[in-house]
Amino acid sequence: MGGVPDPNAVLRYYRSALQSDPRGALTQSDDRHGTAFQLVSGRGAFFPPDEEQGVISICLNGLPNSFREAIQRREANENALAVGWPISIGRQQGAPVIQPVGLLAATWDRAADNLVISIPANDILINPDWIKAAARGSAWSEGSLREVFRVQSGSGLTSDDFLGRLREAGARNIRGQLAGRDFLAAVDPSDEGIFDAVGLFLPTGSSFTAGAVRDLDKIASWTSEKLARTALAPLLGMAHATPIKPVDPINVGPLNHEQIQSVANAMAHPLSVVTGPPGTGKSQAIVAMAATAMLQGQNVIVASKNHQALDAVQERLREIAPDVSFSVRTLDPENNVDESVASVLEDLVGNPSRNALRPDPETVQKLWHLAAERRQALEQIEKRRELHLRLADNIDKVALREKAGLTGNTTPAVPEKNRLLRRIWLWLAGRLHNAHKTSEEKGLSLRQFKTLIATDRLALKKMIAGSNPVALTHEIQAISQDVLKRHLGMRAALDSDRRAKLGNARDDLALAGNSDISRDIAQMVIDHRPLWLASVLGTPKRVPLLDGLFDLVIFDEASQCDIASALPLLARAQRAVVVGDDRQLAFISQIGAAQDRNLMAAQDLPSTGMGRYAQGRKSLFDFANSTPNVAAVMLRDQYRSSEEIVDYINNSFYQGKLRVSADPNGFKVPQGAKAGLTWSDVPGQVSPHSDRPNVNPAEVKAIIAHLKEVLVEQKYTGTVGIISPFRVQVAALQQALRDALPQEVWERANLRVATVDGFQGQERDLILFSLVVHARSATTAKSFLQRDWRRLNVAISRARAVAHVFGDLSFARVGGIRSLTKLAARATEPGQKQGETIFDSEWERIAFHALRDRGLDPKPQYPIAGRRLDFALFGKNGVKLDFEVDGRIWHQDIDGNRKLDDLWRDHQMKSLGWKVRRFWVDELKQDMERCIDIIKRDLS
């Protein structure tokens, strides 16, 4: 297979890797002690520090025989278990039950006479069963308790953070001290409460990953032909076998050219990748992908481990056809939603369909014609730009040769007075002459270069200008909204024959005891509900495992998703789009490098060339993005934030690839403030409470005072969010704000206080960031920010107008956290402004003086909306003109790609009240006076 590992072996490896995390909803009865779970006692912390493993060693002879037998039965197949801490004892239906409050993933092995438990990460997940039980017996609601323990999807909490939240949520039920170091030897099943006890829990079918593990068992046995028909094929190094007919994208909202390209890729490739930094419109791109596919009669499933990400996509998708039941949300715990193909089948049979209006065939035909016209227009622009770039390139080369005295293929005429000077001059002239020269052009004479220029000029004159893709995008948006709404209404409706067939299928399933749904029935159900929004790990339980059941699967927030969990969804689809951003929060793996190597070796996978497959090191986004020849797009226009905020995240996290595209006139800025970054210096203060090490009372006080001024005195009308890296600081802020601000103010400002994890996917006009850490903070707090530098990107990029940091400025500048030092510098030091007499090119310098000679007053490198215009000119009656000089070198972006976004950027400038005029170097060279005449007309 040319160095590609055996696909079935890779799938078996992922099955083993996924099975190594047995955590899930867990409740045990007292009589299962010693068989399904075992309490253990001892002293010492087993929570592993960073980059290390925690270990619990137990003498086998000290364990009950029944528990040793249970382990031995599993030894040949799995060595995973969950470590539960602390232990809660309660009652269900009058009988005592034991529930671990928190769960850590672990593996076990035999070493001589000991059972050795290895815990790869200090990463505790809350037990959902305990959440439900605790809510029944307290004033907490299930939703409120989930919120207390909410973190980014796919990861848990450190022991310190978990304990802090548990003390907040379950203080009344804690019995004794919860230290996590000196564990109880026994607990009384009749004594209810939460105890500092630890237990070993063997895997059950209720673990979060159980369904995906069962699916991977089956998928790993599929034939190569079956795998090749799914979206798994490109990821596993296989040729994709399902025919794909490329489709021109449509849009139901505004799109730029990179978003359009991402949709085109989704419709043309078995696998494509979209990098979506904060505020760049990934949700709009996902909606356009789903809309284009559905209008083609295809079925789409959008998946994420993050329910908040699905909320954002669902809200936008509902706007397509708000009165049509065309979509299914499989799982939404906050709203008690739990749907499957079986339950949707029941709903289709039991609820009559509405009559639907058929889309007008001529309008549908016009829509696809416009989509094709836009593609052709973009292709035409690309051809014209290629010609313009070559023309500008050759003009540069001719100018360089004439300047160097190279009139043919001879050396320049340099006096013989200084042979060393002559040699240097010849070398320099040759380097200048050969710059950007193709192999075909080597050896061309000056006359031949001039002939090429003349030929290209003639070709440009003959080339007919195409349509404007920006205008076409607006026209497509206006038409597609009505067409798609009607189309989805037709798809959601059932005729009598289909209703009867589905009714018979439902009755057969009921008689057979809900056995597996056949492919044709599952396909029929999905055809009538063509859009599904699914939890990654919840899908195996709710959608049958049928290869290529969906035409397209779209993974959102894929940087937070591990590889193995996603494979069952990829098997259910023919094509896949993976959307993510490795500069934002990432998933936390439960597998270390050593375990990864062992699991691979167990499947006879090679020891080299497997790094990109590693479950313990790579997210789904990493895996897809590293797939050879994958179609990939990065969204670069940042529509959310003010220029200074984008400038910080752009240069700190995205290597300058983002472009400011938000309308500066739309920002809501508090009185006396400016849009962008600001910093209030709050010298570090340690909490007087020893059990609250990551609380900074000084910052709480400063934020309260600031919000009273902004929200109460100024009556600021924008939305407000408060973010801190530490949950205990969030809790302190919430309590203080509840006491300080009336409920009416909270509602008016849509005020939310949360951790960085809790705020991902949201945005506010004003973000206040409570840093907490300072020179006297615990080392663990500092290393938390140092280790996960992405948190600053997420926190600051939530802000639209203002990101206001409250923290110790001296520590930020010298504390050794590089991303924090950059943030402090950006927020407190004047930005470097480009001088007005600096030009990007020689032709800009020439144009500047030509404009001045004609009595105009050009402003070079004029800053506006995150851009620097080549020239800004101002005319009568408030006319503002953006004059751009387009050429080879200065008409390329940071990656050397041609700026195909110019039309969209020009549209942005026009929306801000500017006229835009572009001239290519060739136009300026041929007739500068004519170009300036046009500029003068624009200004009058």
Coordinates of C-alpha atoms in Angstrom, one line a residue, residues 520-915:
D520 CA -34.0 1.8 3.0
I521 CA -36.2 2.9 5.9
A522 CA -33.3 4.8 7.6
Q523 CA -32.6 6.5 4.2
M524 CA -36.3 7.4 3.8
V525 CA -36.4 8.9 7.3
I526 CA -33.3 11.0 6.7
D527 CA -34.6 12.1 3.2
H528 CA -37.5 13.7 5.0
R529 CA -35.3 15.2 7.7
P530 CA -32.3 16.1 5.6
L531 CA -30.4 18.0 8.3
W532 CA -29.1 16.5 11.5
L533 CA -27.2 18.2 14.3
A534 CA -25.5 15.6 16.4
S535 CA -23.3 15.1 19.5
V536 CA -20.2 13.1 18.3
L537 CA -20.3 10.5 21.1
G538 CA -24.1 10.4 21.1
T539 CA -24.5 9.4 17.5
P540 CA -23.8 5.7 17.6
K541 CA -26.8 5.2 20.0
R542 CA -29.2 7.3 17.8
V543 CA -28.3 6.7 14.2
P544 CA -27.8 3.2 12.7
L545 CA -24.3 2.3 11.5
L546 CA -24.8 2.2 7.7
D547 CA -21.9 3.1 5.5
G548 CA -22.4 6.4 3.6
L549 CA -25.9 7.0 5.0
F550 CA -25.4 10.8 4.8
D551 CA -23.9 12.5 1.8
L552 CA -22.0 15.0 4.0
V553 CA -20.8 15.2 7.6
I554 CA -19.5 18.5 8.9
F555 CA -17.5 18.5 12.1
D556 CA -17.5 21.9 13.9
E557 CA -15.0 22.8 16.6
A558 CA -12.9 19.8 15.4
S559 CA -9.9 21.0 17.3
Q560 CA -11.7 19.9 20.5
C561 CA -12.5 16.4 19.1
D562 CA -10.3 13.4 19.3
I563 CA -9.8 11.2 16.3
A564 CA -11.3 7.9 17.4
S565 CA -14.7 9.4 18.6
A566 CA -15.2 10.9 15.1
L567 CA -14.6 7.7 13.1
P568 CA -18.1 6.3 13.5
L569 CA -19.6 9.5 12.0
L570 CA -17.1 9.5 9.2
A571 CA -18.2 5.9 8.4
R572 CA -21.8 7.1 8.2
A573 CA -21.0 9.7 5.5
Q574 CA -19.7 9.8 2.0
R575 CA -17.9 13.1 2.3
A576 CA -16.6 15.1 5.2
V577 CA -15.7 18.7 6.1
V578 CA -13.5 19.3 9.2
V579 CA -13.8 22.8 10.6
G580 CA -11.6 23.9 13.4
D581 CA -8.8 26.1 14.7
D582 CA -5.6 24.8 16.4
R583 CA -5.0 28.3 17.8
Q584 CA -8.1 28.0 20.1
L585 CA -8.9 25.5 22.9
A586 CA -7.8 22.0 22.2
F587 CA -9.0 18.6 23.4
I588 CA -7.2 16.9 26.3
S589 CA -6.2 13.4 25.7
Q590 CA -6.3 10.5 28.2
I591 CA -3.6 8.6 26.4
G592 CA 0.1 9.2 26.8
A593 CA 2.8 8.6 24.2
A594 CA 3.9 5.3 25.7
Q595 CA 0.3 3.9 25.7
D596 CA -0.1 5.1 22.1
R597 CA 3.0 3.2 21.1
N598 CA 1.8 0.0 22.9
L599 CA -1.7 0.1 21.4
M600 CA -0.2 0.5 17.9
A601 CA 2.3 -2.3 18.5
A602 CA -0.6 -4.5 19.6
Q603 CA -2.1 -4.1 16.1
D604 CA 1.3 -4.7 14.3
L605 CA 1.3 -1.2 13.1
P606 CA 4.7 0.2 12.0
S607 CA 6.8 2.1 14.6
T608 CA 7.5 5.0 12.2
G609 CA 5.3 7.2 10.1
M610 CA 2.4 6.9 12.6
G611 CA 2.7 10.3 14.3
R612 CA -0.2 11.9 12.5
Y613 CA -2.5 9.0 13.6
A614 CA -1.7 9.3 17.3
Q615 CA -4.9 9.4 19.3
G616 CA -3.0 10.9 22.3
R617 CA -1.4 13.7 20.4
K618 CA -3.6 14.8 17.5
S619 CA -7.1 16.2 17.3
L620 CA -9.5 15.4 14.5
F621 CA -8.6 18.8 13.0
D622 CA -4.8 18.0 13.1
F623 CA -5.4 14.6 11.6
A624 CA -7.5 15.9 8.7
N625 CA -5.3 19.0 8.1
S626 CA -2.2 16.7 7.8
T627 CA -3.8 14.4 5.3
P628 CA -1.9 14.5 2.0
N629 CA -3.4 16.7 -0.8
V630 CA -6.4 17.7 1.3
A631 CA -8.4 20.6 0.0
A632 CA -8.0 23.3 2.7
V633 CA -9.1 26.9 3.2
M634 CA -8.4 29.4 5.9
L635 CA -11.1 32.0 6.6
R636 CA -9.2 35.3 7.1
D637 CA -11.7 38.1 7.2
Q638 CA -12.4 38.9 10.9
Y639 CA -15.9 40.4 11.1
R640 CA -16.3 40.6 14.8
S641 CA -13.7 42.7 16.5
S642 CA -12.2 46.2 16.4
E643 CA -8.8 46.7 14.7
E644 CA -6.7 46.7 17.8
I645 CA -8.1 43.5 19.1
V646 CA -7.7 41.8 15.7
D647 CA -4.1 43.2 15.5
Y648 CA -3.3 41.5 18.9
I649 CA -4.7 38.0 18.1
N650 CA -3.5 38.3 14.5
N651 CA 0.2 38.9 15.4
S652 CA 0.2 36.7 18.5
F653 CA -1.6 33.6 17.1
Y654 CA -2.1 33.8 13.4
Q655 CA 1.2 35.0 11.9
G656 CA -0.5 38.1 10.4
K657 CA -2.9 36.2 8.2
L658 CA -6.2 37.8 9.4
R659 CA -7.8 40.9 7.9
V660 CA -10.0 43.4 9.8
S661 CA -13.4 43.4 8.2
A662 CA -15.7 44.7 10.9
D663 CA -17.5 48.0 10.3
P664 CA -15.9 50.4 12.8
N665 CA -19.1 52.5 12.9
G666 CA -21.0 49.6 14.4
F667 CA -19.1 49.2 17.7
K668 CA -20.7 50.1 21.0
V669 CA -18.0 51.7 23.1
P670 CA -18.5 53.0 26.7
Q671 CA -18.2 56.7 27.3
G672 CA -14.6 57.9 27.6
A673 CA -13.2 54.6 26.1
K674 CA -11.8 53.8 22.7
A675 CA -12.4 50.7 20.6
G676 CA -9.7 48.1 21.1
L677 CA -7.5 46.9 24.0
T678 CA -7.2 48.6 27.4
W679 CA -5.6 47.6 30.7
S680 CA -6.4 48.5 34.3
D681 CA -3.4 47.9 36.4
V682 CA -4.5 46.0 39.6
P683 CA -1.5 45.1 41.7
G684 CA -1.7 41.4 42.8
Q685 CA -3.6 40.5 45.9
V686 CA -3.8 37.1 47.5
S687 CA -7.2 35.9 48.8
P688 CA -7.4 35.9 52.6
H689 CA -9.0 32.5 52.4
S690 CA -6.4 29.8 52.1
D691 CA -8.9 27.4 50.4
R692 CA -9.3 29.9 47.5
P693 CA -5.8 30.3 46.1
N694 CA -6.9 31.5 42.6
V695 CA -9.2 34.3 43.8
N696 CA -8.0 37.9 43.4
P697 CA -10.2 40.2 45.6
A698 CA -8.6 43.4 44.2
E699 CA -9.6 42.5 40.7
V700 CA -13.1 41.7 41.8
K701 CA -13.4 45.1 43.5
A702 CA -12.0 46.9 40.5
I703 CA -14.4 45.2 38.1
I704 CA -17.4 45.9 40.3
A705 CA -16.5 49.6 40.4
H706 CA -16.0 49.7 36.7
L707 CA -19.3 48.1 35.9
K708 CA -21.2 50.3 38.3
E709 CA -19.8 53.3 36.4
V710 CA -20.4 51.9 32.9
L711 CA -23.8 50.1 33.4
V712 CA -25.4 52.1 36.2
E713 CA -24.1 55.7 35.8
Q714 CA -23.5 55.7 32.0
K715 CA -26.3 53.3 31.2
Y716 CA -24.2 51.7 28.6
T717 CA -26.4 49.9 26.0
G718 CA -23.9 47.3 24.8
T719 CA -23.6 43.7 25.9
V720 CA -21.0 42.7 28.5
G721 CA -19.1 39.6 29.4
I722 CA -16.7 38.9 32.2
I723 CA -14.1 36.1 31.7
S724 CA -11.4 34.6 34.0
P725 CA -9.2 31.6 33.6
F726 CA -10.2 30.3 37.0
R727 CA -13.6 29.0 38.1
V728 CA -13.2 30.2 41.8
Q729 CA -12.6 33.8 40.5
V730 CA -15.7 33.5 38.3
A731 CA -17.7 32.4 41.4
A732 CA -16.4 35.3 43.4
L733 CA -17.2 37.7 40.6
Q734 CA -20.7 36.3 40.2
Q735 CA -21.5 36.6 43.9
A736 CA -20.2 40.2 44.1
L737 CA -22.0 41.2 41.0
R738 CA -25.3 39.8 42.2
D739 CA -25.0 41.9 45.3
A740 CA -23.9 45.0 43.3
L741 CA -26.1 45.1 40.2
P742 CA -29.9 44.8 39.9
Q743 CA -31.4 42.1 37.8
E744 CA -32.6 44.7 35.3
V745 CA -29.0 45.7 34.6
W746 CA -28.0 42.1 34.1
E747 CA -30.7 41.6 31.5
R748 CA -30.1 44.8 29.7
A749 CA -26.4 44.1 29.3
N750 CA -26.9 40.3 28.6
L751 CA -24.3 40.0 31.3
R752 CA -22.5 36.7 31.5
V753 CA -19.6 35.7 33.8
A754 CA -17.8 32.5 32.9
T755 CA -14.4 30.8 32.4
V756 CA -12.6 30.9 29.1
D757 CA -14.0 27.5 28.3
G758 CA -17.5 28.5 29.1
F759 CA -17.3 31.6 26.8
Q760 CA -15.9 29.8 23.7
G761 CA -18.4 30.4 20.8
Q762 CA -19.9 33.5 22.4
E763 CA -19.2 37.2 22.0
R764 CA -20.0 40.6 23.6
D765 CA -19.5 44.2 22.9
L766 CA -17.4 44.7 26.0
I767 CA -15.3 41.9 27.5
L768 CA -13.7 42.4 30.9
F769 CA -10.9 39.9 31.5
S770 CA -9.8 39.1 35.1
L771 CA -6.3 37.8 34.9
V772 CA -5.9 36.8 38.6
V773 CA -2.3 35.7 38.4
H774 CA 0.6 37.8 39.8
A775 CA 4.0 37.4 41.2
R776 CA 2.8 35.8 44.4
S777 CA 0.3 33.4 42.8
A778 CA 0.8 29.7 43.0
T779 CA 3.2 28.2 40.5
T780 CA 0.3 26.0 39.3
A781 CA -1.8 29.0 38.4
K782 CA 1.1 30.6 36.4
S783 CA 1.9 27.4 34.6
F784 CA -1.8 26.9 33.7
L785 CA -1.7 30.1 31.6
Q786 CA 1.8 29.4 30.4
R787 CA 0.9 25.9 29.2
D788 CA -2.4 26.7 27.5
W789 CA -1.6 30.0 25.8
R790 CA -4.6 29.6 23.5
R791 CA -6.9 30.7 26.4
L792 CA -5.8 34.3 25.9
N793 CA -6.7 34.1 22.2
V794 CA -10.2 32.8 23.1
A795 CA -10.7 35.3 25.9
I796 CA -9.7 38.5 24.0
S797 CA -11.4 37.5 20.7
R798 CA -14.8 37.3 22.4
A799 CA -14.9 41.1 22.4
R800 CA -16.4 43.1 19.6
A801 CA -15.6 46.7 20.6
V802 CA -13.5 46.6 23.8
A803 CA -11.4 44.0 25.5
H804 CA -10.5 45.4 29.0
V805 CA -8.0 43.5 31.0
F806 CA -7.8 43.8 34.8
G807 CA -4.5 42.5 36.2
D808 CA -1.1 43.1 37.6
L809 CA 0.7 45.0 34.7
S810 CA 4.2 44.6 36.1
F811 CA 3.8 40.8 36.4
A812 CA 2.3 40.6 32.8
R813 CA 5.4 42.4 31.5
V814 CA 8.1 40.4 33.2
G815 CA 6.4 37.3 34.5
G816 CA 7.7 35.1 31.7
I817 CA 4.3 34.3 30.0
R818 CA 5.1 35.4 26.4
S819 CA 1.5 35.7 25.1
L820 CA 0.6 37.7 28.2
T821 CA 3.6 40.0 27.7
K822 CA 2.4 40.7 24.2
L823 CA -1.1 41.4 25.4
A824 CA 0.2 43.9 27.9
A825 CA 2.4 45.7 25.3
R826 CA -0.5 45.9 22.8
A827 CA -2.9 47.3 25.5
T828 CA -0.6 49.9 27.0
E829 CA 2.0 50.9 24.4
P830 CA 1.3 53.2 21.4
G831 CA 1.0 51.2 18.2
Q832 CA 3.7 51.6 15.5
K833 CA 2.3 53.7 12.8
Q834 CA 3.6 53.6 9.3
G835 CA 5.0 56.9 8.0
E836 CA 3.1 58.8 5.4
T837 CA 6.0 58.9 3.0
I838 CA 6.7 55.2 3.0
F839 CA 5.6 53.4 -0.2
D840 CA 5.1 49.7 -0.8
S841 CA 6.6 50.0 -4.3
E842 CA 8.4 52.2 -6.8
W843 CA 5.2 52.7 -8.7
E844 CA 3.4 54.0 -5.6
R845 CA 6.2 56.6 -5.3
I846 CA 5.8 57.5 -9.0
A847 CA 2.0 57.8 -8.7
F848 CA 2.3 59.9 -5.5
H849 CA 4.4 62.5 -7.2
A850 CA 2.3 62.5 -10.4
L851 CA -0.8 63.1 -8.2
R852 CA 0.9 66.0 -6.4
D853 CA 2.0 67.5 -9.8
R854 CA -1.6 67.6 -10.8
G855 CA -2.6 69.6 -7.7
L856 CA -4.0 66.6 -5.7
D857 CA -3.2 65.8 -2.0
P858 CA -2.8 62.0 -1.7
K859 CA -2.5 60.5 1.8
P860 CA -0.2 57.4 1.4
Q861 CA -0.7 54.3 3.6
Y862 CA -4.0 55.7 5.0
P863 CA -5.3 53.6 7.9
I864 CA -9.0 52.6 7.8
A865 CA -10.9 49.5 9.0
G866 CA -7.8 47.5 9.5
R867 CA -6.4 48.3 6.1
R868 CA -3.8 50.7 4.8
L869 CA -5.0 52.2 1.6
D870 CA -2.3 52.9 -1.0
F871 CA -3.7 56.4 -1.2
A872 CA -6.6 58.2 0.3
L873 CA -7.9 61.3 -1.6
F874 CA -10.7 63.6 -0.4
G875 CA -12.8 65.6 -2.8
K876 CA -15.7 68.0 -2.7
N877 CA -19.0 67.3 -0.8
G878 CA -17.3 64.6 1.4
V879 CA -16.1 62.4 -1.5
K880 CA -13.6 59.8 -0.2
L881 CA -11.5 57.8 -2.7
D882 CA -9.4 54.7 -2.1
F883 CA -6.7 54.6 -4.9
E884 CA -4.9 51.3 -5.2
V885 CA -1.8 50.5 -7.2
D886 CA -1.9 46.8 -8.2
G887 CA 1.2 44.9 -9.3
R888 CA 3.1 41.7 -8.9
I889 CA 5.0 42.0 -5.6
W890 CA 2.6 44.4 -3.7
H891 CA -0.5 42.5 -4.9
Q892 CA 0.2 39.3 -3.0
D893 CA -0.8 38.4 0.5
I894 CA 1.4 37.1 3.3
D895 CA 1.5 33.6 1.9
G896 CA 2.4 34.8 -1.6
N897 CA -1.1 34.1 -2.9
R898 CA -2.8 36.6 -5.2
K899 CA -5.3 38.7 -3.4
L900 CA -8.5 37.3 -4.9
D901 CA -10.4 39.0 -2.1
D902 CA -9.9 42.5 -3.6
L903 CA -13.5 42.6 -4.8
W904 CA -14.8 41.8 -1.3
R905 CA -12.5 44.2 0.3
D906 CA -13.5 46.9 -2.1
H907 CA -17.1 46.2 -1.3
Q908 CA -16.3 46.7 2.4
M909 CA -14.8 50.1 1.6
K910 CA -17.8 51.1 -0.5
S911 CA -20.1 50.1 2.4
L912 CA -18.1 52.6 4.5
G913 CA -18.8 55.4 2.1
W914 CA -15.6 55.2 0.0
K915 CA -15.2 55.1 -3.7

